[in-house]
XYZ file of C-alpha atoms in Angstrom:
778
model
C 128.002 90.051 128.353
C 129.143 91.204 132.346
C 128.085 94.901 133.645
C 131.841 95.119 134.300
C 132.764 95.005 130.426
C 129.931 97.379 130.106
C 131.237 99.810 132.198
C 134.713 99.921 130.445
C 133.349 100.897 127.592
C 131.052 103.511 129.380
C 133.199 104.910 131.427
C 135.594 106.862 128.973
C 132.262 107.266 126.708
C 130.594 109.388 129.429
C 133.435 111.486 129.914
C 133.883 111.997 126.414
C 130.379 113.325 126.709
C 131.059 115.816 129.027
C 133.995 117.102 126.997
C 132.431 117.296 123.953
C 129.651 119.688 124.888
C 131.597 122.252 126.173
C 132.519 121.496 129.926
C 135.833 122.780 131.259
C 138.291 120.756 129.904
C 142.186 120.530 129.335
C 143.573 121.183 125.685
C 144.551 117.691 125.264
C 141.235 116.166 126.883
C 139.748 118.502 123.780
C 141.883 117.100 121.451
C 140.885 113.792 122.631
C 137.159 114.357 122.723
C 137.501 116.221 118.706
C 139.164 112.546 117.550
C 136.189 110.974 119.507
C 133.631 112.658 117.529
C 135.126 112.088 114.125
C 134.995 108.632 115.029
C 131.410 108.810 115.707
C 130.775 111.207 112.895
C 132.122 108.501 110.405
C 130.262 105.797 112.177
C 126.964 107.738 111.911
C 127.785 108.132 108.035
C 128.661 104.470 107.713
C 125.952 103.513 108.681
C 123.414 105.672 106.823
C 125.429 104.646 103.655
C 125.167 100.956 104.411
C 121.070 101.302 104.341
C 121.475 103.353 101.444
C 123.300 100.838 99.802
C 120.827 98.325 100.817
C 123.703 96.045 102.409
C 121.920 94.703 105.244
C 125.362 92.861 106.340
C 126.996 96.241 106.391
C 124.360 97.640 108.444
C 124.465 95.268 110.969
C 128.161 95.146 111.275
C 127.946 99.086 111.772
C 125.779 98.763 114.281
C 127.230 96.236 115.879
C 130.991 98.036 115.705
C 129.120 101.234 117.624
C 131.594 103.836 119.145
C 132.304 103.691 122.996
C 129.603 106.259 123.634
C 126.885 104.091 122.796
C 126.553 102.051 125.719
C 123.927 99.499 126.515
C 121.970 102.108 129.235
C 121.601 104.616 126.402
C 118.567 105.004 124.272
C 120.377 104.038 120.925
C 122.123 101.370 122.938
C 118.652 99.931 123.694
C 117.632 100.109 120.101
C 120.578 98.464 118.414
C 119.980 95.668 121.036
C 116.274 95.665 120.801
C 116.537 95.607 116.901
C 118.586 92.895 116.959
C 116.424 90.978 119.534
C 113.275 91.830 116.851
C 115.160 90.045 114.186
C 115.983 87.253 115.481
C 112.296 86.997 117.043
C 111.285 87.480 113.429
C 113.294 84.900 112.258
C 112.124 82.231 115.015
C 108.715 83.070 114.365
C 108.911 82.623 110.277
C 110.374 79.445 111.174
C 107.687 78.330 113.543
C 105.088 79.711 111.216
C 106.630 77.774 107.760
C 106.548 74.497 110.189
C 102.433 74.847 110.783
C 101.602 76.411 107.446
C 103.296 73.375 105.879
C 101.594 71.242 107.948
C 98.221 72.324 107.909
C 98.738 72.386 103.973
C 99.858 68.325 103.847
C 96.652 68.043 106.205
C 94.326 69.570 103.397
C 96.010 67.958 100.682
C 95.982 64.434 102.701
C 91.987 65.039 102.836
C 88.996 64.180 100.660
C 89.156 66.437 97.309
C 87.012 69.290 96.784
C 87.075 72.794 94.751
C 86.662 73.827 98.652
C 89.378 72.028 99.862
C 91.633 73.184 96.741
C 90.722 76.629 97.644
C 91.986 76.304 101.597
C 95.127 74.490 100.078
C 95.835 77.344 98.193
C 95.448 79.998 100.639
C 98.051 78.036 102.810
C 100.011 78.182 100.096
C 99.990 81.721 99.666
C 100.616 82.192 103.518
C 103.555 80.012 102.877
C 104.669 82.539 99.885
C 104.515 85.412 102.031
C 106.272 83.818 104.692
C 109.574 82.316 102.348
C 112.327 84.168 101.743
C 112.559 82.373 98.521
C 109.576 82.691 96.646
C 110.754 81.764 93.302
C 111.960 78.566 94.728
C 108.539 77.738 96.589
C 106.846 77.719 93.534
C 109.006 74.903 91.669
C 108.155 72.791 94.774
C 106.802 69.382 93.562
C 103.826 69.907 95.812
C 102.934 73.410 95.095
C 103.360 73.197 91.152
C 100.775 70.181 91.645
C 98.574 72.095 93.232
C 98.333 74.943 90.824
C 97.736 72.582 88.250
C 95.118 70.919 89.911
C 93.271 74.095 91.198
C 93.827 75.888 87.588
C 91.817 72.904 86.396
C 89.328 72.942 89.155
C 88.782 77.227 88.457
C 88.256 76.415 84.657
C 85.568 73.621 85.459
C 83.902 75.513 87.978
C 83.904 78.491 85.563
C 82.394 75.943 82.579
C 79.416 75.039 85.303
C 78.540 78.683 86.191
C 79.828 78.537 89.909
C 81.234 82.019 89.452
C 81.889 82.001 93.576
C 84.649 79.140 93.378
C 85.728 80.292 89.978
C 86.810 83.904 91.156
C 88.171 82.591 94.809
C 90.448 79.910 93.256
C 91.428 82.289 90.308
C 92.330 85.072 93.102
C 94.342 82.736 95.216
C 96.242 81.671 91.855
C 97.094 85.037 90.772
C 98.216 85.680 94.714
C 100.461 82.705 94.911
C 101.879 83.581 91.254
C 101.592 87.363 91.112
C 104.973 88.362 89.783
C 103.964 85.856 86.480
C 100.647 87.931 85.984
C 99.405 84.129 84.760
C 95.951 84.852 86.205
C 95.407 88.556 86.032
C 92.987 88.231 83.077
C 91.064 85.636 84.800
C 90.496 87.531 87.795
C 89.328 90.281 86.605
C 86.974 88.366 84.008
C 85.377 87.102 87.261
C 85.610 90.065 89.753
C 83.312 91.963 87.085
C 81.126 88.820 86.617
C 80.600 89.327 90.309
C 80.282 92.859 90.308
C 77.131 92.367 88.098
C 75.742 89.986 90.641
C 76.188 92.161 93.520
C 74.827 95.247 91.328
C 71.603 93.754 89.724
C 71.007 90.770 91.837
C 72.238 91.882 95.355
C 69.642 89.119 97.093
C 71.586 86.223 94.860
C 74.937 87.766 96.303
C 73.976 87.325 99.483
C 73.209 83.679 99.219
C 76.279 82.909 97.251
C 78.412 84.800 99.947
C 76.106 82.926 102.596
C 76.252 79.305 101.115
C 80.377 79.544 100.560
C 80.489 80.317 104.211
C 78.355 77.750 105.030
C 80.169 75.351 102.957
C 83.663 76.320 104.990
C 81.795 75.930 108.538
C 81.226 72.768 107.554
C 84.314 71.883 106.130
C 85.996 73.090 108.963
C 83.885 70.994 111.070
C 85.329 67.991 109.293
C 89.135 68.924 109.988
C 91.341 68.127 112.426
C 91.904 70.906 115.306
C 95.180 72.329 114.697
C 96.737 73.994 117.357
C 96.564 78.040 117.316
C 94.099 77.919 114.864
C 90.815 77.860 116.709
C 88.014 79.739 114.638
C 86.182 82.600 116.233
C 82.635 81.677 117.423
C 81.306 84.607 114.809
C 83.013 83.055 112.256
C 80.824 79.939 112.766
C 77.829 81.766 112.040
C 75.805 82.095 109.005
C 75.464 85.626 107.506
C 72.471 87.801 108.551
C 69.361 87.753 106.691
C 69.978 90.034 103.425
C 68.205 93.505 103.776
C 67.741 95.645 100.481
C 67.753 98.649 101.582
C 69.719 100.928 99.324
C 70.046 98.435 96.705
C 67.940 99.241 94.018
C 70.004 99.004 90.680
C 67.752 101.135 88.963
C 68.178 104.288 91.304
C 72.191 104.299 91.096
C 71.982 103.877 87.343
C 69.125 106.404 87.266
C 70.538 109.146 84.346
C 72.517 106.748 82.255
C 71.621 107.256 78.371
C 73.237 106.696 75.084
C 74.881 110.085 74.577
C 76.851 109.527 77.885
C 78.741 106.296 76.818
C 79.286 107.631 73.725
C 81.059 110.698 75.043
C 82.887 108.612 77.932
C 84.120 105.648 75.412
C 84.973 108.544 72.836
C 87.198 109.992 75.040
C 89.133 107.528 75.977
C 89.400 106.940 72.474
C 91.176 110.017 71.578
C 92.852 110.545 75.166
C 94.054 107.183 75.860
C 98.167 107.354 76.711
C 98.130 104.173 74.047
C 95.957 105.306 71.356
C 93.989 101.962 72.241
C 92.264 101.061 68.929
C 88.239 101.575 68.854
C 88.070 97.888 67.551
C 89.582 97.092 70.930
C 86.999 99.265 73.139
C 84.315 97.980 71.157
C 85.399 94.367 71.606
C 85.818 94.953 75.336
C 82.080 96.640 75.650
C 80.580 93.624 73.308
C 82.498 90.754 75.460
C 81.120 92.735 79.081
C 77.543 92.696 77.334
C 78.196 88.797 76.303
C 79.072 88.466 80.330
C 76.153 90.388 81.447
C 73.427 88.044 79.220
C 75.061 84.572 79.905
C 75.236 85.034 83.537
C 72.295 82.928 84.748
C 72.233 84.187 88.264
C 70.655 87.026 86.668
C 67.936 85.256 85.156
C 64.959 86.565 87.828
C 66.040 90.474 87.784
C 66.288 90.163 83.379
C 63.900 87.188 82.195
C 64.732 87.762 78.991
C 68.236 86.232 79.404
C 66.096 83.237 80.540
C 64.451 82.965 77.583
C 66.833 80.388 75.563
C 65.444 81.649 71.832
C 65.671 85.396 72.743
C 69.415 84.372 74.504
C 70.537 82.595 71.291
C 69.412 85.454 68.973
C 70.992 88.071 71.241
C 74.457 86.292 71.067
C 74.513 85.725 67.629
C 73.945 89.449 67.171
C 76.920 89.840 69.347
C 79.193 87.472 67.169
C 78.163 89.373 64.013
C 79.409 92.500 65.548
C 82.117 90.953 66.190
C 82.303 89.504 62.461
C 81.540 93.203 61.428
C 84.953 94.508 63.119
C 87.228 91.727 61.406
C 85.934 92.865 58.041
C 86.694 96.184 58.481
C 89.142 97.880 55.894
C 89.979 100.849 57.893
C 90.411 101.593 61.514
C 87.483 101.835 63.638
C 86.661 105.088 64.469
C 83.749 106.993 66.484
C 80.881 106.353 63.721
C 81.811 102.813 64.124
C 81.186 103.380 68.240
C 77.912 104.997 67.480
C 76.776 102.362 65.237
C 77.498 99.644 67.575
C 75.378 100.955 70.360
C 72.748 101.961 67.969
C 72.405 98.507 66.933
C 72.858 97.018 70.402
C 70.465 98.840 72.335
C 67.709 98.279 69.054
C 68.882 94.372 69.372
C 68.350 94.137 72.977
C 64.807 95.334 72.938
C 63.733 92.672 70.333
C 64.801 90.074 72.206
C 66.367 89.711 75.722
C 65.101 93.390 76.927
C 67.692 93.977 79.527
C 66.974 97.382 81.218
C 68.718 99.607 79.188
C 70.558 101.306 81.713
C 72.083 98.024 82.616
C 72.905 97.035 79.084
C 74.745 100.925 78.388
C 76.565 100.258 81.772
C 77.841 97.122 81.005
C 79.199 98.168 78.124
C 80.787 101.476 79.051
C 82.491 99.360 81.948
C 83.756 96.523 78.873
C 85.010 99.469 76.906
C 86.800 101.647 79.364
C 88.340 98.371 80.974
C 89.682 97.579 77.364
C 92.033 100.475 77.601
C 93.773 99.912 81.057
C 92.503 99.095 84.847
C 92.634 102.486 85.812
C 90.298 104.044 83.045
C 87.101 104.146 83.931
C 83.309 105.311 83.650
C 82.885 107.091 87.538
C 78.866 106.140 87.571
C 76.194 108.407 89.162
C 76.139 106.631 92.555
C 80.245 106.535 92.574
C 80.609 109.957 92.528
C 80.533 110.749 96.105
C 83.039 108.071 96.471
C 85.576 109.354 94.347
C 85.184 112.732 95.544
C 85.943 111.395 98.937
C 88.986 109.762 98.147
C 90.704 112.389 95.828
C 89.094 115.706 97.385
C 89.013 114.378 101.421
C 85.966 115.515 101.673
C 82.459 113.867 101.633
C 78.967 115.119 102.539
C 77.732 113.061 105.569
C 76.858 112.906 109.528
C 80.319 112.597 110.574
C 80.759 108.837 112.071
C 83.373 106.431 111.611
C 81.867 102.957 111.810
C 82.738 99.045 111.515
C 80.876 96.033 111.716
C 81.059 94.073 115.042
C 80.967 90.415 115.492
C 77.424 90.299 115.461
C 77.461 92.267 111.911
C 75.761 95.013 113.555
C 76.499 98.766 112.507
C 78.710 99.932 115.337
C 80.118 103.648 115.828
C 83.537 103.626 116.325
C 83.709 107.141 117.012
C 81.982 110.736 115.764
C 84.231 112.912 114.347
C 84.883 116.077 116.285
C 82.709 119.016 115.751
C 80.378 117.010 112.881
C 76.467 116.623 112.997
C 76.748 113.332 114.675
C 78.780 114.594 117.866
C 76.916 117.612 118.284
C 73.819 115.632 118.577
C 75.398 113.505 121.151
C 75.790 110.313 119.112
C 78.722 108.086 121.154
C 81.193 105.619 120.291
C 79.904 102.232 120.705
C 76.481 103.060 119.637
C 74.314 100.756 117.201
C 73.202 101.907 114.165
C 69.985 100.297 114.197
C 67.705 102.043 111.576
C 68.314 104.716 109.061
C 64.927 106.814 108.454
C 63.075 103.924 110.314
C 64.616 101.012 107.807
C 66.408 98.365 109.743
C 69.931 97.749 109.063
C 70.231 94.122 110.138
C 72.179 92.719 107.054
C 73.496 96.007 105.879
C 77.216 95.858 104.219
C 79.342 98.798 105.386
C 78.936 100.073 101.551
C 75.093 99.756 101.965
C 75.203 101.720 105.534
C 77.832 104.380 104.053
C 75.514 104.547 101.198
C 72.051 105.539 102.714
C 73.617 107.342 105.705
C 75.525 109.867 103.577
C 73.632 112.147 101.178
C 73.191 115.686 99.444
C 74.470 118.646 101.312
C 72.084 119.991 104.097
C 69.608 116.968 103.436
C 67.997 115.061 106.776
C 68.619 111.658 107.849
C 67.325 109.995 110.862
C 69.635 107.597 112.728
C 68.163 105.039 115.235
C 70.586 104.191 117.875
C 70.802 101.401 120.253
C 72.403 102.554 123.154
C 73.247 101.037 126.644
C 71.748 103.200 129.293
C 72.645 103.283 133.181
C 69.396 103.239 135.525
C 68.811 105.715 138.468
C 67.944 102.601 140.771
C 71.301 100.634 139.408
C 71.731 98.654 136.087
C 71.517 98.875 132.627
C 69.327 98.293 129.852
C 69.771 98.902 126.026
C 66.998 101.434 124.584
C 66.605 102.882 121.226
C 67.281 106.642 120.714
C 66.463 108.723 117.252
C 68.724 111.434 116.262
C 67.393 113.568 113.233
C 70.782 115.087 111.726
C 71.348 117.550 108.839
C 73.903 115.643 106.603
C 76.877 118.819 106.219
C 80.589 119.202 104.402
C 83.059 117.037 106.169
C 86.696 117.280 105.929
C 88.992 113.852 105.900
C 92.041 114.614 107.822
C 94.722 113.232 105.891
C 97.387 113.838 108.129
C 98.250 111.699 111.424
C 100.808 111.627 113.844
C 102.299 109.025 116.461
C 99.791 109.130 119.257
C 96.818 110.562 120.037
C 96.419 113.263 122.611
C 92.785 114.510 122.621
C 89.823 113.907 120.604
C 89.929 116.325 118.092
C 91.256 115.404 114.669
C 94.799 117.320 115.195
C 95.310 116.102 118.536
C 98.574 114.323 118.441
C 101.775 113.750 119.589
C 104.022 114.010 116.582
C 107.339 112.405 117.998
C 107.619 108.569 117.672
C 110.870 109.073 119.883
C 110.294 112.317 122.204
C 113.662 111.862 123.837
C 115.535 112.005 120.681
C 113.201 114.276 119.058
C 112.238 112.171 116.144
C 108.871 112.878 114.665
C 106.390 110.540 113.043
C 103.917 111.635 110.164
C 101.959 109.204 108.166
C 99.944 110.537 105.072
C 96.898 108.589 104.346
C 96.082 109.991 100.946
C 96.993 113.271 99.242
C 93.894 115.588 98.952
C 92.832 119.393 99.135
C 94.396 120.134 102.426
C 96.979 117.785 102.914
C 99.591 120.150 102.222
C 98.239 122.476 105.111
C 97.644 119.619 107.828
C 101.836 118.584 106.964
C 102.744 122.314 107.158
C 101.249 122.312 110.621
C 102.532 119.158 111.705
C 106.295 119.945 110.692
C 105.547 123.744 112.819
C 104.340 121.854 116.226
C 107.351 119.597 115.587
C 110.314 122.103 114.852
C 109.116 124.439 117.846
C 109.848 121.295 120.296
C 112.870 120.256 118.531
C 113.082 118.269 115.380
C 116.303 116.112 114.639
C 114.952 113.204 112.623
C 111.625 112.527 110.509
C 109.842 109.286 109.581
C 107.111 109.601 106.821
C 105.463 106.498 107.022
C 103.100 106.313 103.340
C 102.418 102.756 103.407
C 98.847 101.858 102.495
C 98.854 105.389 100.930
C 96.715 104.726 97.636
C 97.668 108.438 96.028
C 95.562 111.247 95.377
C 96.081 114.582 94.133
C 99.302 115.494 91.945
C 99.798 119.063 92.780
C 99.838 117.819 96.726
C 102.341 115.428 96.496
C 104.671 117.981 94.708
C 103.980 120.311 97.745
C 105.118 117.498 100.105
C 107.832 117.101 97.917
C 108.887 120.802 98.156
C 109.110 120.409 102.251
C 112.393 118.401 101.850
C 114.020 119.866 98.406
C 114.718 123.315 97.731
C 113.541 125.092 94.587
C 117.750 126.127 93.931
C 118.864 122.443 93.872
C 120.814 121.603 90.972
C 120.248 118.274 90.588
C 117.498 117.482 88.350
C 116.552 121.241 87.978
C 114.186 120.995 90.937
C 111.857 118.529 88.991
C 109.775 116.336 90.921
C 108.161 114.552 88.308
C 107.445 114.173 84.657
C 105.077 113.089 82.506
C 105.290 111.316 78.725
C 102.813 110.377 76.395
C 103.350 106.841 74.777
C 106.352 107.717 72.468
C 107.676 109.289 75.432
C 107.788 112.555 74.670
C 107.908 115.028 77.877
C 104.239 116.426 78.011
C 104.674 118.028 81.390
C 107.030 119.269 84.279
C 106.334 119.633 88.011
C 108.949 121.277 89.754
C 109.366 121.959 93.696
C 108.433 125.569 94.754
C 111.120 127.651 95.669
C 111.600 129.119 99.435
C 109.113 125.693 100.724
C 111.878 123.318 102.487
C 111.072 123.480 105.870
C 112.755 120.579 106.619
C 115.959 120.982 104.645
C 118.538 119.446 106.612
C 116.989 117.175 108.495
C 117.510 113.534 107.938
C 114.127 111.246 106.389
C 113.236 107.638 106.295
C 110.185 107.340 104.428
C 108.130 103.905 105.161
C 106.625 102.227 101.827
C 105.334 99.088 100.847
C 103.004 97.488 98.421
C 99.801 99.667 99.367
C 101.925 102.573 98.318
C 100.636 103.559 94.993
C 100.756 106.828 92.335
C 101.288 109.974 94.029
C 102.544 108.251 97.115
C 105.004 106.412 95.224
C 105.949 109.971 93.310
C 107.136 111.850 96.776
C 108.818 108.654 97.732
C 110.691 108.118 94.303
C 111.386 112.036 94.195
C 113.114 111.984 97.418
C 115.101 109.041 96.762
C 116.475 110.281 93.740
C 117.212 113.598 95.537
C 118.859 111.655 98.567
C 121.217 109.766 95.649
C 122.286 112.800 94.576
C 123.656 113.887 97.323
C 120.888 117.328 97.631
C 118.857 115.647 101.162
C 119.441 113.023 103.409
C 116.965 110.662 103.074
C 116.359 106.886 103.061
C 113.376 104.870 101.346
C 112.818 101.693 104.077
C 110.248 98.687 103.510
C 108.965 96.596 100.718
C 108.432 97.829 96.709
C 105.769 100.078 96.180
C 102.546 99.272 94.096
C 103.515 100.738 90.369
C 100.681 102.719 89.561
C 102.662 105.437 87.539
C 100.237 106.813 85.356
C 98.098 109.767 84.783
C 94.517 109.757 84.512
C 92.603 112.966 83.669
C 89.040 113.257 84.695
C 86.144 114.772 82.437
C 82.779 115.583 83.146
C 79.861 113.993 81.171
C 76.589 115.483 80.031
C 73.477 113.725 81.364
C 70.096 115.064 82.276
C 69.766 115.753 86.023
C 72.646 113.399 87.139
C 76.738 113.540 87.301
C 79.165 111.576 86.089
C 82.564 111.311 84.850
C 85.071 109.367 82.766
C 88.550 108.843 83.858
C 91.148 108.101 81.252
C 94.862 107.123 81.151
C 96.199 109.762 79.385
C 100.253 110.022 80.227
C 102.887 107.937 82.353
C 105.102 109.690 85.384
C 108.834 109.630 85.179
C 110.823 110.277 88.572
C 113.941 113.039 88.552
C 116.154 110.224 87.560
C 114.085 109.118 84.639
C 112.635 105.910 86.060
C 109.228 104.733 85.184
C 107.700 103.273 87.725
C 104.160 102.040 85.938
C 103.951 98.237 86.114
C 103.214 97.854 82.184
C 102.104 94.604 81.072
C 104.828 92.023 80.730
C 107.384 94.333 82.817
C 109.604 92.548 85.468
C 110.503 96.310 87.154
C 108.208 98.641 88.479
C 107.399 101.030 91.740
C 109.865 102.172 93.828
C 112.859 99.572 95.364
C 113.476 100.747 98.975
C 116.771 101.215 99.572
C 116.725 99.069 102.480
C 113.983 96.476 102.208
C 112.878 95.112 105.217
C 110.254 92.507 105.388
C 107.673 91.667 107.963
C 105.806 88.441 108.542
C 101.691 88.363 107.650
C 100.984 88.065 111.423
C 103.424 91.090 112.113
C 101.305 93.026 109.615
C 98.032 91.781 111.026
C 98.701 93.061 114.669
C 100.572 96.167 113.048
C 97.476 97.315 111.442
C 94.862 96.792 114.273
C 97.159 98.293 117.067
C 97.793 101.192 114.455
C 93.777 101.231 113.921
C 93.194 100.840 117.659
C 95.598 104.093 118.584
C 94.295 106.281 116.049
C 91.046 106.318 117.686
C 90.164 107.724 120.752
C 86.463 106.953 121.445
C 84.236 110.200 122.741
C 80.957 110.878 123.755
C 78.829 113.957 122.947
C 80.899 116.248 124.507
C 84.181 115.395 123.244
C 84.967 113.451 126.498
C 87.211 110.239 126.141
C 85.126 106.782 126.590
C 87.096 104.061 127.592
C 85.311 100.642 126.205
C 85.649 97.258 127.660
C 87.805 94.602 126.210
C 89.072 97.632 123.894
C 91.695 96.385 121.759
C 95.629 97.582 122.690
C 95.203 101.109 121.497
C 99.151 101.746 122.638
C 101.238 102.536 119.635
C 104.482 102.089 121.530
C 103.548 98.287 121.583
C 104.429 98.253 117.623
C 108.196 98.914 118.689
C 108.364 97.650 122.088
C 106.971 94.246 121.079
C 109.098 94.054 117.790
C 105.690 93.814 115.487
C 106.822 96.745 113.216
C 109.708 95.608 111.689
C 110.106 98.656 109.584
C 109.437 101.534 111.512
C 111.776 99.898 113.654
C 114.367 100.263 111.526
C 113.643 103.772 110.497
C 113.765 104.439 114.216
C 117.361 103.354 114.833
C 118.405 104.799 111.463
C 117.796 107.923 112.761
C 118.514 107.694 116.421
C 122.412 106.905 114.401
C 122.251 110.589 113.071
C 121.419 112.178 116.626
C 124.629 113.567 117.640
C 123.009 113.247 121.451
C 121.720 109.877 120.705
C 125.176 108.795 119.555
C 127.264 110.719 122.071
C 125.218 108.420 124.437
C 124.448 111.818 126.561
C 120.620 111.894 124.986
C 119.096 112.018 128.511
C 120.806 114.581 129.514
C 121.362 117.377 126.361
C 119.015 119.289 125.209
C 118.401 118.491 121.151
C 119.313 121.375 118.839
C 116.014 123.194 117.880
C 115.624 123.685 113.688
C-alpha cells in the first residue's frame, strides 16, 4: 500500500492518541477520543476472545481490522505485519519441505531394499507427518500404508534373529509415525528394556552395536544420490571414538541390591498402585523381564551360564513352570506368592544359568514395576543422584555444564557461577581429557556426569586441555590438573529472555521492553522455583509489567507444591470459581483423595494478561499449571491464554518410599492417584484414550526445522561463556545467541503469537503511542 494511504489512517490516530492521554482539548475532541477508546477496547477484547476460542480465522480478521491508531510504524502494527509474513513464510517453507521429503522418500523406496533403507524411509515418513496438516490422511496414503506393513515385518524379523538395534529402531520409528494409535508402544518398550540391559551389563557390546549401526549408515549414504541441502556433516561420517569402560561396571552400580529390597518395592506397588495391579500381573512382568535377560545372547560373555544351552533351557523351563503355577492359582496372588517366586527364582538361577544375583533381582524388580505403568519404577542406588537433581533442583558436583564437541570430546560449555569449577579457574571451551587420571576418550555424557559428580566434600581431579597464548606469540595446547572438592549445586529453574551477565540470575525479563511484556521460562518445578519466580516478578513489576509470557514448553514437571505456588501468583485465594482449587487427586474409583488450593494473598500477577506456552514436552506439574490457569481464564477470573500444541498427558501422582538396604540408598516410585484440573478434566493419557493433556486455546504449529532452530538459538542464548573471573568469553564461530532472532526471523511461531496477543492488550501499543507513553506500573 502507498505511504499516502497509511498517512491518511495514521494522522487521525496520532491526534486521537494525544487527546486520549490528557493533553489540552476541546469537549468535542474529548468526546471523539472517548468513542475511539471504546472502539480500541472492543477490538482488543475481540482479538483476545478469538484466540481464546481457537478461532484462527476470526483472530486474523481482527488483526487485519486493527484500529486506525495501529499504524504500520507502531510496534503493534509492525508485529502484526511480521506475524502475517511469518505465517506466509512458514507455509511456503512447509510446501518446500514436503516436496523435498517426498522426493527423499521416493528415492529411498526406489533403491535396494534392506532393513536400513526401510528405517531411513520411515524417518522421511515421520518428518512428512510432522510437516503435514492432515496427518490421518497421510497414514492412509498407499505408499505410507505399504511402508508401514513392510517395516512391521522387517522389525519382527530383526527381533527373531536377535538384531535388537535394528528391531528397536524400526519399532521406534513406526511408533512415531502412528503414535496416536499406540500400535507399537509395547514393542518399543520391550526392545528399549532389552537394549537397556545390554547397555548396563555389556556396555562395550552396546558400543559395538551402535558403531556398527553408524558405519552401516555411512556406507548406505555413500551409495545414495546427492540431495540438495542434505549434505552430511563431516563428523557424521566418522566412526565412534574407541570405547571407554570407566564408570561402566554394573556390579558397582548394582551394589547393595538384595531380595528384601525387591520384595519391599513390589509389595508397596501391589498395596498402593492406583489401578490395584494384581500381584499375578506384577509377577508375570518380573518373570518376563528375567526371560528377556537370559535370552539376550549379547550378554553371553558377561553371564556365561546363559550361553550354556542345557542350563538356559532348564532355566527357561523353570520360568514356564512359574507361569503355569500362576495360571492354576485358585485365589488372587498376594505377598506370599511374591516371596515364593523370588525365593525359587534365586535358587533355580544358582543351579542353572548363574546370572549375577544383583542383576537377576534388578531385572525382576524392573519388570514388576513396569507391569504397573510406565511411571512406576524402582530408583536404584546408581540412579538416586539423578532423580534428586530432577525433582529437587540440586546435585552434588563441581558446577560445569558440559557437551560433546564434534570430535566427541567432553567440552565445558560454561562453569556455573560461584561453583568449585569456576572458583578453581575452569573456563568455557576447556576440554576435560581425564578424570582422576583416567582418560575420557569415548565417554558418553552420562559417563562423564557419573564420574565427575559424587558425594559431597569428596575430591575429584579434572585434567583440562586448554589453548594457551605464548609470550613470544602464538598459542599452544597444554594440559592442566584441577583438584576440586565436590559441593552441593543449586540448579536455577527460572530463566528470562536475555542474559545480561554471567550470574545465574542475570536476566533481562522483557521480550518487548517497549511495551513491557515480560518473559519467564520455567525449566522444571523444583524446591526453589517459587522463590526464583517471585524475584523475576518483582523485577518486572518494578520496571512496569503490562503482560507476561510464561513458557512451559519442554518442562517435564517436578514438585506438585511448587506448581500450586506458581498458580497462586495468578489466581487469588478468594476467587469463587472452583473454590480456589488448583488440582484434585483421585483414586481408581474416581473418589477424591486430596485437594490443593491456591494460597491467599499471593496473587502478585493478578490482573496481568498472561499467555502460557505449552507443547508435547510439557508434562505433569507444567500441565497442572497451564490447565488450572486455562480453567480460571474460562471462568472469567483471570486473563490467560494457552498457546502452542497439546501437552504430554502425564496426569498421575507418584509417591516415593525409601527402601531398606545395607549401606545404599534406593527408592520405589509408585503411581497412586490421578490428577484432575479445577474444571474436572483428567489430563492423564490412559491406555486406549483419545483425549489427554491440555489442549491449547490457540493451536500454533511449528515446522521441524523451526523447532530445531529455536532450540539451538535458545540454548546458545541461555549461556554466557565465562572464565574463572566471571568475565565473558566470546568463542570463535559461536552459534547465534541473540534470542531476538526467534522473533525477527519468524522462527518461534508460538512465541510470536504470544507477543502479538499481549501487545493487543497494552493500551499504549493499541493507541499507537507506545513509543511516547510510559507503560503503567503494576
